[in-house]
CSV table of C-alpha atoms in Angstrom, one decimal:
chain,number,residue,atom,x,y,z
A,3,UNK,CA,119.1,122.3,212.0
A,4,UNK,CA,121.6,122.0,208.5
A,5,UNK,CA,120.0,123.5,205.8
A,6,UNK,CA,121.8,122.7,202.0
A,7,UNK,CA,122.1,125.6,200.1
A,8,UNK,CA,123.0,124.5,195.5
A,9,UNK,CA,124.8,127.4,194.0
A,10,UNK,CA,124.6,127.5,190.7
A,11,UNK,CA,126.9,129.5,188.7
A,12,UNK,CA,125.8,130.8,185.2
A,13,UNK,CA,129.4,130.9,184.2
A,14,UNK,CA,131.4,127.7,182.4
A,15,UNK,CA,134.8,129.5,182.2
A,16,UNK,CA,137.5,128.0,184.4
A,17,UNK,CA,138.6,131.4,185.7
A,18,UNK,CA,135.1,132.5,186.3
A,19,UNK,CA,134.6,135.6,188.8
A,20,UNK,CA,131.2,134.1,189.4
A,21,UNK,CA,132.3,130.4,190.2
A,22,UNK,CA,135.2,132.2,192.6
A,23,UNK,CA,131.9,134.5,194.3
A,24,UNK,CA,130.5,131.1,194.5
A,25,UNK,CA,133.9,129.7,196.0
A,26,UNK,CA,133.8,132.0,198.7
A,27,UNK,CA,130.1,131.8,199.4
A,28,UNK,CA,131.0,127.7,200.1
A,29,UNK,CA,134.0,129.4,202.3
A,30,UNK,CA,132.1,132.0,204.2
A,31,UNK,CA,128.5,129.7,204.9
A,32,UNK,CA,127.4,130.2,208.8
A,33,UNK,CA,127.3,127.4,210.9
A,34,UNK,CA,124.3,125.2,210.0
A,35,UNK,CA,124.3,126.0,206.4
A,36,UNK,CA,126.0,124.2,204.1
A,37,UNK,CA,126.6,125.4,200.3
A,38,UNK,CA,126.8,122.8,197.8
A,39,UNK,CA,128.6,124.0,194.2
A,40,UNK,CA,127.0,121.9,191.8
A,41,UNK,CA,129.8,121.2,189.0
A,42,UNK,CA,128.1,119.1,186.1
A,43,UNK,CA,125.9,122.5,184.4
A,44,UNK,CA,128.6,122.0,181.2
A,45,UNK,CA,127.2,118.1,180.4
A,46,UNK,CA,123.4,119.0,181.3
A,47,UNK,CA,122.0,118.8,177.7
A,48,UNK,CA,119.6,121.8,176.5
A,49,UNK,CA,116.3,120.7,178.1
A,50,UNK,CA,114.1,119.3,175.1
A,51,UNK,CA,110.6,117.0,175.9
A,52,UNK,CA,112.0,114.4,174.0
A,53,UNK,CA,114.5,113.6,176.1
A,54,UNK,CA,112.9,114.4,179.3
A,55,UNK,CA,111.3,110.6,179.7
A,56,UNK,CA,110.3,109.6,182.9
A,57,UNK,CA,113.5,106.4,183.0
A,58,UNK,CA,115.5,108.0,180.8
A,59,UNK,CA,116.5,111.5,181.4
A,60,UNK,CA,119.9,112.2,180.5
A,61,UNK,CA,122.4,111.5,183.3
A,62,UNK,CA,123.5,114.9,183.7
A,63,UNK,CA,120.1,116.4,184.0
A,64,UNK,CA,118.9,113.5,186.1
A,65,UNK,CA,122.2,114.5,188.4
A,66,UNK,CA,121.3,117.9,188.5
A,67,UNK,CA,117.4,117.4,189.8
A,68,UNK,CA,118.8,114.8,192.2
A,69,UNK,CA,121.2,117.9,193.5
A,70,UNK,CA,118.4,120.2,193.6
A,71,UNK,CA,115.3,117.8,195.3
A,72,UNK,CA,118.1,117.2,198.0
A,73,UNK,CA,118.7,121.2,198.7
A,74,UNK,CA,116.3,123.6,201.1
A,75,UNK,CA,117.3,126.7,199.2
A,76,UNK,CA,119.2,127.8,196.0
A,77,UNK,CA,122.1,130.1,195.7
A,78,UNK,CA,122.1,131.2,191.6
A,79,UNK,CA,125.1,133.2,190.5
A,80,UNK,CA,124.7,135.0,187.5
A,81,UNK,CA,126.9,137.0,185.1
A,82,UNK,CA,125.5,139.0,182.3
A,83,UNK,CA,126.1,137.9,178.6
A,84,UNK,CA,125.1,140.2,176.1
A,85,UNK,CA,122.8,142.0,178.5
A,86,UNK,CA,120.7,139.1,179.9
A,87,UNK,CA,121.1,135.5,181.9
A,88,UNK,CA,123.5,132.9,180.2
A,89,UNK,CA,122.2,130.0,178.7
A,90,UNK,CA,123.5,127.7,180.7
A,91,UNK,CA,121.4,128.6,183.7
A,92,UNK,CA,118.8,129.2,181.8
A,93,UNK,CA,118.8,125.8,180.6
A,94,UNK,CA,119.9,124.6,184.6
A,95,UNK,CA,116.0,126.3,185.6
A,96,UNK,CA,114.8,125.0,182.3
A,97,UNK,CA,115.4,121.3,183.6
A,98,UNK,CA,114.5,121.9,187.2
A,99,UNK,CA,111.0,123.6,186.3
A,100,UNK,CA,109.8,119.9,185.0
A,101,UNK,CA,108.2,117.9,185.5
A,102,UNK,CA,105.5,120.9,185.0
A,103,UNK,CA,104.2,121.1,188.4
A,104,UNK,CA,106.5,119.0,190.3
A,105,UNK,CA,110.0,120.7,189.2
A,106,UNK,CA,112.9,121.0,192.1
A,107,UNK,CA,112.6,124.9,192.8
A,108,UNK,CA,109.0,123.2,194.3
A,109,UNK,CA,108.6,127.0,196.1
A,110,UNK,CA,112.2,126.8,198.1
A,111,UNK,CA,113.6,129.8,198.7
A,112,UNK,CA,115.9,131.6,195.8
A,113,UNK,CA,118.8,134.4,195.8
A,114,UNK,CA,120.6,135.4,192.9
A,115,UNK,CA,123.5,137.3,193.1
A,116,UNK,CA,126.8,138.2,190.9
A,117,UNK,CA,129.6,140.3,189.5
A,118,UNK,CA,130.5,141.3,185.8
A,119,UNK,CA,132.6,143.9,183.9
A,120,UNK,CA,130.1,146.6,183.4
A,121,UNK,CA,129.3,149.1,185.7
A,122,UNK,CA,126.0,147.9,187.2
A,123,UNK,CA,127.3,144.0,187.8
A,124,UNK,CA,124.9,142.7,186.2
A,125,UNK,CA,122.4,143.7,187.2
A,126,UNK,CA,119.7,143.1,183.8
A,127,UNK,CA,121.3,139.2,183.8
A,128,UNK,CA,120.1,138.9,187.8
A,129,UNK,CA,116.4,140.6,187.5
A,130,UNK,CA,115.9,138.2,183.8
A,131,UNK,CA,117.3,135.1,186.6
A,132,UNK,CA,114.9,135.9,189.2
A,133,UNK,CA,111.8,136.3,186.7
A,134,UNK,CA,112.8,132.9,185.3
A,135,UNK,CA,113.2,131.2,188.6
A,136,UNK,CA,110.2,132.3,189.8
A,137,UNK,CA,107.8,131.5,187.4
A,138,UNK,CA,109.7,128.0,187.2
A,139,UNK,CA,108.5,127.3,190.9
A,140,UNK,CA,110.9,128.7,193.3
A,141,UNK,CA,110.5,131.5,196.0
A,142,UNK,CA,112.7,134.1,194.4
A,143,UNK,CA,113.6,136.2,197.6
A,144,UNK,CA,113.8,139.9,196.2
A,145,UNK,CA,115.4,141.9,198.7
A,146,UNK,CA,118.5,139.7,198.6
A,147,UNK,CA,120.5,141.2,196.1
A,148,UNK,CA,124.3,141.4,195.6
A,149,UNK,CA,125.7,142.8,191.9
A,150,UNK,CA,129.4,143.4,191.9
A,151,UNK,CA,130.5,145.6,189.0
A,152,UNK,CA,134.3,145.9,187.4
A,153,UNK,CA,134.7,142.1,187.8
A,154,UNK,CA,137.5,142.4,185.8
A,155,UNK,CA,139.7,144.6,187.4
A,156,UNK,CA,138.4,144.2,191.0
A,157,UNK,CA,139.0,140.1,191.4
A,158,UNK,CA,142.2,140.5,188.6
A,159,UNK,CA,144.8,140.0,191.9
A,160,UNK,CA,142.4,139.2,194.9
A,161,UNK,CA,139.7,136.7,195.0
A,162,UNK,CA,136.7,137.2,196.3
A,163,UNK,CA,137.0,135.6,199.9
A,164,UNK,CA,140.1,138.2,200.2
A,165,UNK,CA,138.0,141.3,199.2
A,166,UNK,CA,136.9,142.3,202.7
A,167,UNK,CA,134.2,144.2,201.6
A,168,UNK,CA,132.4,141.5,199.1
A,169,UNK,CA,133.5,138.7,201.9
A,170,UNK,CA,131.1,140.9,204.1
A,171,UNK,CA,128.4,141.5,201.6
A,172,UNK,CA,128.4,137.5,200.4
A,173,UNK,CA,128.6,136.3,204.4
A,174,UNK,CA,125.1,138.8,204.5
A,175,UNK,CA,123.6,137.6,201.8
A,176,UNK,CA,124.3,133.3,203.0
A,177,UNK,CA,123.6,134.3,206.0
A,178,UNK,CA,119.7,135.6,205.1
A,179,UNK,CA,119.5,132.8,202.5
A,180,UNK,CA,119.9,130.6,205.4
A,181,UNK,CA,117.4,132.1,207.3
A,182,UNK,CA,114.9,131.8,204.9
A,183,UNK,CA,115.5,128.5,204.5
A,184,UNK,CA,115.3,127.3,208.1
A,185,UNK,CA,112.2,129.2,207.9
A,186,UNK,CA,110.6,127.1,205.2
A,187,UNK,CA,112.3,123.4,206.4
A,188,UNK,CA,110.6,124.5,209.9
A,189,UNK,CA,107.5,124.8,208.9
């Protein structure tokens, strides 16, 4: 059984640690899993009502939900700005929690992981992702947890599909994602 995994990374910059973590998470998926990097977050509007009309939701956003009713599990990839979650994936769960009681997450199973510069790897930016996930509908899986501190120097020469050690750690946490997922599309 294939299960589609969207990673979504909370990061716009091209050099982004997170969108390489994400990279290598496409890289390192186990057989029957497949990880889809979802590439438009910069052109998705910030979600407003008035724009969220049934016919004519902006293309972006519309591209996004279609991206996100087609997956079995999300992958969210986080970095900390200014001690919380960026607002571009904010604004990415914003849009897939509507409609209000029909939104994409639609109780699929979540992970959020990441790396930043500070010490804890962002930890504070991850915990304010899963609250936000969760209460817009999806099955935030809270013992899968990967936060990857001194982004900066650690991925400044290697990225991380090279680093042995976060390879390991990223296959793990695909790996249980997966599992999750087969769980729910099973049942």
């Amino acid at each position: 059984m294939s299960v589609r995994i969207l990673a979504l990374v909370g990061s716009l910059r091209a050099g982004s640690h997170n969108r390489q973590l994400a990279e290598a998470a496409v890289k390192l998926a186990p057989a029957g899993a497949e990880v889809v990097l979802f590439d438009g977050l910069a052109d998705v509007p910030f979600y407003n009502e008035d724009i969220d009309v049934e016919g004519a939701v902006p293309a972006p956003a519309a591209e996004l939900r279609a991206a996100a009713q087609g997956a079995d599990a999300f992958l969210l990839f986080s970095p900390e700005y200014n001690g919380t979650i960026p607002a571009v994936l904010k604004n990415a769960i914003d849009w897939l929690s509507r409609p209000y009681g029909a939104g994409a997450f639609g109780g699929k199973p979540v992970a959020v992981v990441g790396t930043a510069f500070g010490q804890y790897g962002g930890v504070w930016a991850q915990d304010d992702t899963r609250k936000a996930v969760g209460i817009a509908g999806g099955r935030v899986i809270e013992d899968i947890k990967l936060s990857i501190p001194g982004s900066v120097t650690r991925f400044a020469e290697t990225h991380p599909v090279d680093d042995a050690e976060v390879a390991a750690q990223l296959t793990e946490v695909v790996a249980r994602l997966h599992g999750h997922a087969g769980e729910a599309v099973a049942a």
